[in-house]
Amino acid sequence: MPKTINPFLVTDQSKLGKFHIKAMLITGMGVLSDGYGLSSVAVILPIILTSLGGEVTGITTSFLSAAPLMGMIVGSLLFGYLGNSGRKKYYGIDVTLMTIATLLSAVSTNIWFLIITRFFFGIGAGADYVLSPTILGEHCNAKDRGKLMSAGFGLSWTMGAIFAVLVAMACAALGLSSELTWRITLGVGALPAASVIYLRRNLPETPRFLARVQGNTQEAAEVVAVETNQNTAKLNVKQDYQSVRYYLQREKAAIIKASLLWFLADIAGYSTELYGPSLIAKGLGLSSTSFSLLTHVLFSIPSAILAVFLIDTLGRNKLQALGAFLAGFALIGFSMLGTSAGVMIQFIMFGAFSFFDNLGPGSVVQAGITGIEIASTKARSIVQAITVTAGRCGAILTAFVFPSLFKYFGETASMWFLIAILFILTIASIVLLPEAKNRSLEDCAQEVIGQEEPLIKTL
């Protein structure tokens, strides 16, 4: 049997360079916008409801929190399908949708108009959650793929959340009215998305898509040259004529497992992200802005940075399992202490939960890494769309169930619900999928595409 050679070996073995950093920054701005958009509403939720009507535990609040998540399901499935005819072809449309919807949300005259604009924001964000990880993952070298994607998504999301809090606090410090504060806070969220529209339209198509899906090996070789800073004359790789359905059927078990991981991670992560500033902060006697800023700066950012350094050495599975396990224990401490402990101790325990949850699930599965690494090139954008949808279903479940749990059963019962989810996620992270660190995408997906002859011929 002929020896199989990975035709993208030169890409996988290349050193981390300027192109990789540029691609990470361009793709990360969309996730930063998503982090800003979701966190900004959580931070200013009480004054939005005062201005437009509603209560924190009411049904309109659940719809307001869930609307972008529902939109993300539509956007991810739509652009997951479209992305199979070209990653770059639709890149930039996602952030354009996010920009327009964000600006419209800032001029909402009633709660339902705001909910509708948030839904359309979600369509753009869902598109971004498919296109950005797919594009960045296919451009990355094998050794640094984890850290680049973790920085571009896990860390960027948290930076967006902090940006939202700072804008809200600046508005308050300037003495602006509550109504002007929430409108400006929402509207400023359009800036990071708008800033990369042009850059995204000019980012090159991925060589894997060009060669394997389109059969355009010449252009693929040119992109490889840009990625690796090595001149290439020819890329010898066969076009893939298998159907997408073939790969979806072949990878069905892995897709289900990856989807379950994201579903569980979003139940735990979004419950505190969506309602922490409005419900948990109140129990601690802190303002929503102070609570959110302190949590992100003291705990989420350090953990996201640590994850960038650990993900390619410790590995995806171990990092995610460790983070989920320790996050669960932190919530046990937070729940058992209750009101018997001082505010500082309670806040530290909740902060520990945020640290470990962001360290593990937030920087692995919620960064979109898992769906990218299990899928073959021909079906990668569609597989990513399926896993994103599963995660959004978990977040939507949280948006509707967590406020009711909190309202009718109290904070302790709500915390134990999340603790159970985190411990299930711990086990699932270890046993469901093989480790992907330092492996090529083709190896991870068992995509046989090599040939006997040298596949990259240098000038």
CSV table of C-alpha atoms in Angstrom, one decimal:
chain,number,residue,atom,x,y,z
A,1,MET,CA,0.0,0.0,0.0
A,2,PRO,CA,1.5,3.4,-0.9
A,3,LYS,CA,2.7,5.6,1.9
A,4,THR,CA,0.3,8.4,2.8
A,5,ILE,CA,1.8,11.9,3.1
A,6,ASN,CA,-0.1,14.9,4.3
A,7,PRO,CA,-0.1,17.4,1.5
A,8,PHE,CA,-0.4,20.3,4.0
A,9,LEU,CA,2.6,19.2,6.0
A,10,VAL,CA,4.5,22.4,5.2
A,11,THR,CA,1.6,24.4,6.7
A,12,ASP,CA,1.3,22.2,9.7
A,13,GLN,CA,5.0,22.3,10.5
A,14,SER,CA,5.5,26.0,9.8
A,15,LYS,CA,6.4,28.3,12.6
A,16,LEU,CA,4.0,30.8,14.2
A,17,GLY,CA,4.2,33.9,12.0
A,18,LYS,CA,2.7,37.3,11.2
A,19,PHE,CA,0.0,35.7,9.0
A,20,HIS,CA,-1.2,33.5,11.8
A,21,ILE,CA,-1.4,36.4,14.2
A,22,LYS,CA,-3.2,38.7,11.7
A,23,ALA,CA,-5.7,36.0,10.9
A,24,MET,CA,-6.3,35.4,14.6
A,25,LEU,CA,-6.9,39.1,15.2
A,26,ILE,CA,-9.2,39.5,12.2
A,27,THR,CA,-11.3,36.4,13.1
A,28,GLY,CA,-11.3,37.3,16.9
A,29,MET,CA,-13.0,40.6,16.4
A,30,GLY,CA,-16.3,39.0,15.5
A,31,VAL,CA,-16.3,36.9,18.7
A,32,LEU,CA,-15.3,40.1,20.7
A,33,SER,CA,-18.4,41.7,19.3
A,34,ASP,CA,-20.5,38.7,20.4
A,35,GLY,CA,-19.0,38.9,23.9
A,36,TYR,CA,-19.7,42.6,24.0
A,37,GLY,CA,-23.3,42.1,22.7
A,38,LEU,CA,-24.3,39.4,25.1
A,39,SER,CA,-22.5,40.9,28.1
A,40,SER,CA,-23.7,44.4,27.5
A,41,VAL,CA,-27.4,43.4,27.8
A,42,ALA,CA,-26.6,41.4,31.0
A,43,VAL,CA,-24.9,44.4,32.6
A,44,ILE,CA,-27.6,47.0,31.6
A,45,LEU,CA,-30.6,44.6,31.8
A,46,PRO,CA,-32.2,46.4,34.8
A,47,ILE,CA,-32.2,49.8,33.2
A,48,ILE,CA,-33.4,48.5,29.9
A,49,LEU,CA,-36.3,46.9,31.7
A,50,THR,CA,-37.0,50.1,33.6
A,51,SER,CA,-37.0,52.1,30.3
A,52,LEU,CA,-38.9,49.6,28.1
A,53,GLY,CA,-40.9,47.6,30.7
A,54,GLY,CA,-40.5,44.2,32.2
A,55,GLU,CA,-38.9,42.4,35.2
A,56,VAL,CA,-35.6,40.5,35.6
A,57,THR,CA,-37.3,37.2,36.1
A,58,GLY,CA,-40.1,37.8,33.6
A,59,ILE,CA,-40.7,36.1,30.3
A,60,THR,CA,-39.7,39.1,28.2
A,61,THR,CA,-36.3,39.0,29.9
A,62,SER,CA,-35.9,35.4,28.9
A,63,PHE,CA,-36.8,36.3,25.3
A,64,LEU,CA,-34.4,39.2,25.4
A,65,SER,CA,-31.6,36.9,26.6
A,66,ALA,CA,-32.5,34.1,24.3
A,67,ALA,CA,-33.2,36.1,21.1
A,68,PRO,CA,-29.5,36.4,19.9
A,69,LEU,CA,-29.0,32.7,20.8
A,70,MET,CA,-32.0,31.7,18.6
A,71,GLY,CA,-30.6,33.9,15.9
A,72,MET,CA,-27.3,32.2,16.2
A,73,ILE,CA,-28.9,28.9,15.4
A,74,VAL,CA,-30.4,30.3,12.2
A,75,GLY,CA,-27.1,32.0,11.3
A,76,SER,CA,-24.9,29.0,12.0
A,77,LEU,CA,-27.0,26.6,10.1
A,78,LEU,CA,-27.5,28.9,7.1
A,79,PHE,CA,-23.8,29.9,6.9
A,80,GLY,CA,-22.6,26.5,7.7
A,81,TYR,CA,-24.4,25.3,4.5
A,82,LEU,CA,-23.2,28.4,2.5
A,83,GLY,CA,-19.7,28.1,3.9
A,84,ASN,CA,-19.3,24.8,2.1
A,85,SER,CA,-19.3,26.7,-1.2
A,86,GLY,CA,-16.6,29.1,0.1
A,87,ARG,CA,-15.3,30.3,3.4
A,88,LYS,CA,-14.2,33.7,2.3
A,89,LYS,CA,-17.1,34.1,-0.1
A,90,TYR,CA,-19.4,35.0,2.8
A,91,TYR,CA,-16.8,36.3,5.2
A,92,GLY,CA,-17.6,39.9,6.2
A,93,ILE,CA,-21.3,39.5,5.8
A,94,ASP,CA,-21.5,38.1,9.3
A,95,VAL,CA,-20.0,41.2,11.0
A,96,THR,CA,-22.0,43.5,8.7
A,97,LEU,CA,-25.2,41.9,10.0
A,98,MET,CA,-23.9,42.3,13.5
A,99,THR,CA,-23.1,46.0,12.9
A,100,ILE,CA,-26.5,46.9,11.5
A,101,ALA,CA,-28.5,44.9,14.1
A,102,THR,CA,-26.5,46.5,16.9
A,103,LEU,CA,-27.1,50.0,15.7
A,104,LEU,CA,-30.8,49.3,15.3
A,105,SER,CA,-31.0,47.8,18.8
A,106,ALA,CA,-29.7,51.0,20.2
A,107,VAL,CA,-32.7,53.0,18.9
A,108,SER,CA,-35.3,50.5,20.0
A,109,THR,CA,-38.6,52.1,21.1
A,110,ASN,CA,-40.1,49.0,22.8
A,111,ILE,CA,-38.9,45.7,24.3
A,112,TRP,CA,-40.1,43.6,21.3
A,113,PHE,CA,-38.3,45.7,18.7
A,114,LEU,CA,-35.2,45.2,20.8
A,115,ILE,CA,-35.8,41.5,20.9
A,116,ILE,CA,-36.1,41.4,17.1
A,117,THR,CA,-32.9,43.3,16.5
A,118,ARG,CA,-31.1,41.1,19.0
A,119,PHE,CA,-32.3,38.1,17.0
A,120,PHE,CA,-30.8,39.5,13.8
A,121,PHE,CA,-27.6,40.3,15.7
A,122,GLY,CA,-27.6,36.6,16.6
A,123,ILE,CA,-27.8,35.6,12.9
A,124,GLY,CA,-24.6,37.5,12.2
A,125,ALA,CA,-22.9,36.1,15.4
A,126,GLY,CA,-24.0,32.5,14.4
A,127,ALA,CA,-22.5,33.0,11.0
A,128,ASP,CA,-19.3,34.2,12.6
A,129,TYR,CA,-19.1,31.2,15.0
A,130,VAL,CA,-19.0,29.0,11.9
A,131,LEU,CA,-16.9,31.0,9.5
A,132,SER,CA,-14.2,32.3,11.8
A,133,PRO,CA,-13.2,29.1,13.6
A,134,THR,CA,-13.3,27.3,10.2
A,135,ILE,CA,-11.1,29.8,8.5
A,136,LEU,CA,-8.6,30.3,11.3
A,137,GLY,CA,-8.4,26.6,12.0
A,138,GLU,CA,-7.7,25.8,8.4
A,139,HIS,CA,-5.0,28.4,8.2
A,140,CYS,CA,-3.2,27.4,11.4
A,141,ASN,CA,-0.1,25.3,11.9
A,142,ALA,CA,-0.7,22.1,14.0
A,143,LYS,CA,1.6,23.1,16.9
A,144,ASP,CA,-0.1,26.4,17.6
A,145,ARG,CA,-3.7,25.8,16.4
A,146,GLY,CA,-5.1,25.4,19.9
A,147,LYS,CA,-3.5,28.6,21.3
A,148,LEU,CA,-4.4,30.7,18.2
A,149,MET,CA,-8.1,29.6,18.3
A,150,SER,CA,-8.3,29.9,22.1
A,151,ALA,CA,-6.9,33.4,21.9
A,152,GLY,CA,-9.0,34.3,19.0
A,153,PHE,CA,-12.2,33.1,20.5
A,154,GLY,CA,-12.1,32.3,24.3
A,155,LEU,CA,-9.9,35.4,25.2
A,156,SER,CA,-11.5,37.7,22.6
A,157,TRP,CA,-15.0,36.9,23.9
A,158,THR,CA,-13.9,37.9,27.4
A,159,MET,CA,-12.3,41.1,26.2
A,160,GLY,CA,-15.6,42.0,24.5
A,161,ALA,CA,-17.4,41.5,27.8
A,162,ILE,CA,-15.0,43.8,29.6
A,163,PHE,CA,-15.3,46.4,26.9
A,164,ALA,CA,-19.1,46.4,27.4
A,165,VAL,CA,-18.8,46.9,31.2
A,166,LEU,CA,-16.3,49.8,30.7
A,167,VAL,CA,-18.6,51.6,28.3
A,168,ALA,CA,-21.5,51.2,30.7
A,169,MET,CA,-19.4,52.5,33.6
A,170,ALA,CA,-18.1,55.4,31.6
A,171,CYS,CA,-21.7,56.4,30.7
A,172,ALA,CA,-22.6,56.3,34.4
A,173,ALA,CA,-19.5,58.3,35.4
A,174,LEU,CA,-20.4,61.0,33.0
A,175,GLY,CA,-23.8,61.3,34.6
A,176,LEU,CA,-25.8,60.3,31.6
A,177,SER,CA,-29.4,59.3,32.0
A,178,SER,CA,-30.3,55.6,32.3
A,179,GLU,CA,-31.9,55.6,28.9
A,180,LEU,CA,-29.0,57.2,27.2
A,181,THR,CA,-26.6,54.9,29.0
A,182,TRP,CA,-28.2,51.7,27.8
A,183,ARG,CA,-28.6,53.0,24.2
A,184,ILE,CA,-24.9,54.1,24.0
A,185,THR,CA,-23.7,50.9,25.6
A,186,LEU,CA,-25.5,48.8,23.0
A,187,GLY,CA,-24.6,51.1,20.1
A,188,VAL,CA,-20.9,51.1,20.8
A,189,GLY,CA,-20.9,47.3,20.3
A,190,ALA,CA,-21.1,48.0,16.5
A,191,LEU,CA,-17.6,49.3,16.5
A,192,PRO,CA,-15.5,46.1,16.8
A,193,ALA,CA,-17.7,44.3,14.2
A,194,ALA,CA,-17.5,47.2,11.7
A,195,SER,CA,-13.8,47.6,12.1
A,196,VAL,CA,-13.0,44.2,10.4
A,197,ILE,CA,-15.5,44.2,7.6
A,198,TYR,CA,-12.9,45.3,5.0
A,199,LEU,CA,-10.1,43.1,6.5
A,200,ARG,CA,-12.3,40.0,6.4
A,201,ARG,CA,-13.2,40.5,2.7
A,202,ASN,CA,-9.5,40.6,1.9
A,203,LEU,CA,-8.4,37.6,4.0
A,204,PRO,CA,-7.4,34.8,1.5
A,205,GLU,CA,-9.4,31.6,1.1
A,206,THR,CA,-8.0,28.7,3.0
A,207,PRO,CA,-5.7,26.3,1.0
A,208,ARG,CA,-7.5,23.3,2.3
A,209,PHE,CA,-10.8,24.5,0.9
A,210,LEU,CA,-9.2,25.6,-2.4
A,211,ALA,CA,-7.5,22.3,-3.0
A,212,ARG,CA,-9.8,19.7,-1.5
A,213,VAL,CA,-13.2,21.3,-2.3
A,214,GLN,CA,-12.6,23.4,-5.4
A,215,GLY,CA,-9.6,21.6,-6.8
A,216,ASN,CA,-7.7,24.8,-7.3
A,217,THR,CA,-4.2,23.6,-6.3
A,218,GLN,CA,-2.4,26.6,-7.9
A,219,GLU,CA,-4.2,29.2,-5.8
A,220,ALA,CA,-3.9,26.9,-2.8
A,221,ALA,CA,-0.1,26.8,-3.2
A,222,GLU,CA,0.0,30.6,-3.4
A,223,VAL,CA,-1.9,30.8,-0.1
A,224,VAL,CA,0.4,28.3,1.5
A,225,ALA,CA,3.3,30.4,0.4
A,226,VAL,CA,1.8,33.4,2.2
A,227,GLU,CA,1.0,31.4,5.3
A,228,THR,CA,4.4,29.8,5.7
A,229,ASN,CA,6.6,32.5,4.0
A,230,GLN,CA,7.9,29.8,1.7
A,231,ASN,CA,7.8,30.0,-2.1
A,232,THR,CA,5.8,27.1,-3.5
A,233,ALA,CA,5.3,26.2,-7.2
A,234,LYS,CA,2.9,23.3,-6.9
A,235,LEU,CA,0.6,21.6,-4.4
A,236,ASN,CA,-0.1,18.0,-5.4
A,237,VAL,CA,-3.4,17.1,-3.7
A,238,LYS,CA,-6.5,15.5,-5.2
A,239,GLN,CA,-9.9,17.2,-5.2
A,240,ASP,CA,-12.4,15.5,-2.9
A,241,TYR,CA,-15.4,14.2,-4.9
A,242,GLN,CA,-17.1,12.5,-1.9
A,243,SER,CA,-20.5,14.0,-0.9
A,244,VAL,CA,-21.0,16.0,2.2
A,245,ARG,CA,-23.6,13.4,3.3
A,246,TYR,CA,-20.9,10.7,3.2
A,247,TYR,CA,-18.7,12.6,5.7
A,248,LEU,CA,-21.7,13.5,7.9
A,249,GLN,CA,-22.6,9.8,8.1
A,250,ARG,CA,-19.0,8.7,8.6
A,251,GLU,CA,-18.4,11.3,11.4
A,252,LYS,CA,-21.9,11.0,12.9
A,253,ALA,CA,-20.7,9.6,16.3
A,254,ALA,CA,-18.0,12.3,16.7
A,255,ILE,CA,-20.4,15.1,15.7
A,256,ILE,CA,-23.0,13.9,18.3
A,257,LYS,CA,-20.2,13.7,21.0
A,258,ALA,CA,-18.8,17.2,20.2
A,259,SER,CA,-22.4,18.6,20.1
A,260,LEU,CA,-23.1,17.2,23.6
A,261,LEU,CA,-19.9,18.7,25.0
A,262,TRP,CA,-20.9,22.2,23.7
A,263,PHE,CA,-24.5,21.8,24.9
A,264,LEU,CA,-23.4,21.0,28.4
A,265,ALA,CA,-20.7,23.7,28.5
A,266,ASP,CA,-23.2,26.4,27.4
A,267,ILE,CA,-25.7,25.4,30.1
A,268,ALA,CA,-23.1,26.1,32.7
A,269,GLY,CA,-21.4,29.0,31.2
A,270,TYR,CA,-24.3,31.1,30.0
A,271,SER,CA,-26.4,30.8,33.1
A,272,THR,CA,-23.9,32.9,35.0
A,273,GLU,CA,-22.9,35.1,32.1
A,274,LEU,CA,-26.5,36.1,31.3
A,275,TYR,CA,-27.9,36.4,34.8
A,276,GLY,CA,-24.8,36.8,37.1
A,277,PRO,CA,-24.8,40.6,36.9
A,278,SER,CA,-28.6,40.9,37.5
A,279,LEU,CA,-29.3,38.0,39.9
A,280,ILE,CA,-26.2,36.8,41.6
A,281,ALA,CA,-24.6,40.3,42.0
A,282,LYS,CA,-27.8,41.4,43.7
A,283,GLY,CA,-27.4,38.6,46.3
A,284,LEU,CA,-23.8,39.8,47.0
A,285,GLY,CA,-24.9,43.4,47.3
A,286,LEU,CA,-22.9,44.5,44.3
A,287,SER,CA,-23.9,46.6,41.3
A,288,SER,CA,-24.2,44.7,38.0
A,289,THR,CA,-21.3,46.7,36.4
A,290,SER,CA,-19.0,46.3,39.4
A,291,PHE,CA,-19.7,42.6,39.6
A,292,SER,CA,-19.2,41.9,35.9
A,293,LEU,CA,-16.0,44.0,35.6
A,294,LEU,CA,-14.4,42.5,38.7
A,295,THR,CA,-15.3,39.0,37.7
A,296,HIS,CA,-13.9,39.3,34.2
A,297,VAL,CA,-10.7,41.3,35.1
A,298,LEU,CA,-9.7,39.3,38.1
A,299,PHE,CA,-10.8,35.8,37.0
A,300,SER,CA,-11.9,35.4,33.4
A,301,ILE,CA,-9.0,37.2,31.7
A,302,PRO,CA,-6.2,35.5,33.7
A,303,SER,CA,-7.8,32.1,33.0
A,304,ALA,CA,-8.2,32.8,29.3
A,305,ILE,CA,-4.5,33.8,29.1
A,306,LEU,CA,-3.5,30.7,31.0
A,307,ALA,CA,-5.5,28.5,28.7
A,308,VAL,CA,-3.6,29.9,25.7
A,309,PHE,CA,-0.4,28.6,27.2
A,310,LEU,CA,-1.8,25.2,28.3
A,311,ILE,CA,-4.1,24.1,25.5
A,312,ASP,CA,-1.3,22.8,23.2
A,313,THR,CA,0.8,21.3,26.0
A,314,LEU,CA,-1.8,19.9,28.5
A,315,GLY,CA,-4.2,19.1,25.7
A,316,ARG,CA,-7.9,19.9,24.9
A,317,ASN,CA,-9.5,17.0,26.8
A,318,LYS,CA,-7.5,17.3,30.0
A,319,LEU,CA,-7.8,21.1,30.1
A,320,GLN,CA,-11.5,21.0,29.6
A,321,ALA,CA,-12.1,18.2,32.1
A,322,LEU,CA,-9.9,20.0,34.7
A,323,GLY,CA,-11.6,23.3,34.2
A,324,ALA,CA,-15.1,21.8,34.5
A,325,PHE,CA,-14.2,19.7,37.6
A,326,LEU,CA,-12.7,22.6,39.5
A,327,ALA,CA,-15.5,24.9,38.4
A,328,GLY,CA,-18.0,22.5,39.9
A,329,PHE,CA,-16.1,22.4,43.2
A,330,ALA,CA,-16.0,26.2,43.3
A,331,LEU,CA,-19.8,26.3,42.9
A,332,ILE,CA,-20.2,23.8,45.7
A,333,GLY,CA,-18.2,26.1,47.9
A,334,PHE,CA,-20.2,29.1,46.7
A,335,SER,CA,-23.5,27.3,47.4
A,336,MET,CA,-22.6,25.8,50.8
A,337,LEU,CA,-21.3,29.1,52.1
A,338,GLY,CA,-24.5,30.9,51.3
A,339,THR,CA,-25.1,34.0,53.3
A,340,SER,CA,-23.1,32.7,56.3
A,341,ALA,CA,-19.9,33.9,54.7
A,342,GLY,CA,-18.9,37.5,54.0
A,343,VAL,CA,-19.5,39.1,50.6
A,344,MET,CA,-15.7,38.9,49.8
A,345,ILE,CA,-15.5,35.2,50.4
A,346,GLN,CA,-18.7,34.6,48.3
A,347,PHE,CA,-17.3,36.7,45.5
A,348,ILE,CA,-14.0,34.9,45.6
A,349,MET,CA,-15.7,31.5,45.3
A,350,PHE,CA,-17.9,32.7,42.5
A,351,GLY,CA,-14.8,34.1,40.8
A,352,ALA,CA,-13.1,30.8,41.2
A,353,PHE,CA,-15.9,29.2,39.3
A,354,SER,CA,-15.6,31.8,36.5
A,355,PHE,CA,-11.8,31.2,36.4
A,356,PHE,CA,-12.0,27.4,36.0
A,357,ASP,CA,-15.1,27.5,33.7
A,358,ASN,CA,-13.3,29.9,31.4
A,359,LEU,CA,-10.0,28.0,31.7
A,360,GLY,CA,-11.5,24.7,30.5
A,361,PRO,CA,-14.9,24.7,28.6
A,362,GLY,CA,-14.7,28.4,27.7
A,363,SER,CA,-11.3,28.0,26.0
A,364,VAL,CA,-11.9,24.7,24.3
A,365,VAL,CA,-15.3,23.7,23.2
A,366,GLN,CA,-16.9,27.1,23.5
A,367,ALA,CA,-14.0,28.5,21.5
A,368,GLY,CA,-15.3,26.4,18.6
A,369,ILE,CA,-12.2,24.2,18.5
A,370,THR,CA,-13.7,20.8,18.9
A,371,GLY,CA,-16.1,20.9,15.9
A,372,ILE,CA,-13.3,22.1,13.6
A,373,GLU,CA,-10.9,19.3,14.6
A,374,ILE,CA,-13.3,16.4,14.2
A,375,ALA,CA,-14.5,17.2,10.7
A,376,SER,CA,-13.2,16.6,7.2
A,377,THR,CA,-12.5,19.6,5.0
A,378,LYS,CA,-15.5,18.8,2.7
A,379,ALA,CA,-18.0,18.9,5.6
A,380,ARG,CA,-16.2,21.1,8.1
A,381,SER,CA,-18.4,24.2,8.0
A,382,ILE,CA,-21.5,22.1,8.3
A,383,VAL,CA,-20.2,20.1,11.2
A,384,GLN,CA,-19.2,23.3,12.9
A,385,ALA,CA,-22.7,24.6,12.4
A,386,ILE,CA,-24.2,21.6,14.0
A,387,THR,CA,-22.0,21.9,17.1
A,388,VAL,CA,-22.7,25.6,17.4
A,389,THR,CA,-26.4,24.9,17.2
A,390,ALA,CA,-26.1,22.4,20.0
A,391,GLY,CA,-24.3,24.9,22.2
A,392,ARG,CA,-26.9,27.6,21.5
A,393,CYS,CA,-29.7,25.1,22.5
A,394,GLY,CA,-27.9,24.7,25.8
A,395,ALA,CA,-27.7,28.5,26.2
A,396,ILE,CA,-31.4,28.9,25.2
A,397,LEU,CA,-32.4,26.3,27.8
A,398,THR,CA,-30.4,28.3,30.3
A,399,ALA,CA,-32.1,31.6,29.3
A,400,PHE,CA,-35.5,30.2,30.0
A,401,VAL,CA,-34.9,27.7,32.8
A,402,PHE,CA,-32.3,29.4,35.0
A,403,PRO,CA,-34.5,32.5,35.9
A,404,SER,CA,-37.3,30.1,36.9
A,405,LEU,CA,-35.0,27.9,38.9
A,406,PHE,CA,-33.7,31.0,40.6
A,407,LYS,CA,-37.2,32.5,41.2
A,408,TYR,CA,-39.0,29.4,42.5
A,409,PHE,CA,-36.3,27.2,44.0
A,410,GLY,CA,-33.7,29.8,45.1
A,411,GLU,CA,-30.0,30.3,44.4
A,412,THR,CA,-28.8,27.1,46.1
A,413,ALA,CA,-30.9,24.8,44.0
A,414,SER,CA,-29.9,26.7,40.9
A,415,MET,CA,-26.2,26.3,41.8
A,416,TRP,CA,-26.6,22.5,42.3
A,417,PHE,CA,-28.2,22.2,38.9
A,418,LEU,CA,-25.1,23.8,37.4
A,419,ILE,CA,-22.8,21.7,39.6
A,420,ALA,CA,-24.3,18.5,38.2
A,421,ILE,CA,-23.9,19.7,34.6
A,422,LEU,CA,-20.3,20.5,35.3
A,423,PHE,CA,-19.4,17.1,36.7
A,424,ILE,CA,-21.2,15.4,33.7
A,425,LEU,CA,-19.1,17.6,31.4
A,426,THR,CA,-15.9,16.6,33.3
A,427,ILE,CA,-16.5,12.9,32.5
A,428,ALA,CA,-17.7,13.6,29.0
A,429,SER,CA,-14.5,15.6,28.2
A,430,ILE,CA,-12.3,12.7,29.1
A,431,VAL,CA,-14.1,9.8,27.4
A,432,LEU,CA,-15.9,11.1,24.4
A,433,LEU,CA,-13.3,12.3,21.9
A,434,PRO,CA,-9.6,11.6,21.1
A,435,GLU,CA,-7.0,14.2,21.9
A,436,ALA,CA,-6.2,16.6,19.0
A,437,LYS,CA,-3.2,18.6,20.3
A,438,ASN,CA,-0.3,18.9,17.9
A,439,ARG,CA,-2.1,16.8,15.2
A,440,SER,CA,-3.0,18.0,11.7
A,441,LEU,CA,-6.7,18.5,10.9
A,442,GLU,CA,-6.4,15.7,8.4
A,443,ASP,CA,-5.1,13.3,11.1
A,444,CYS,CA,-7.8,14.4,13.6
A,445,ALA,CA,-10.6,13.7,11.1
A,446,GLN,CA,-8.8,10.7,9.6
A,447,GLU,CA,-9.0,12.3,6.2
A,448,VAL,CA,-6.9,10.3,3.8
A,449,ILE,CA,-5.7,12.7,1.1
A,450,GLY,CA,-1.9,12.0,0.7
A,451,GLN,CA,0.1,10.8,-2.3
A,452,GLU,CA,3.4,9.0,-2.8
A,453,GLU,CA,5.3,11.9,-4.4
A,454,PRO,CA,6.5,15.0,-2.5
A,455,LEU,CA,3.5,17.2,-2.4
A,456,ILE,CA,5.1,20.7,-2.1
A,457,LYS,CA,7.7,21.5,-4.6
A,458,THR,CA,9.7,24.6,-3.7
A,459,LEU,CA,11.1,27.1,-6.3
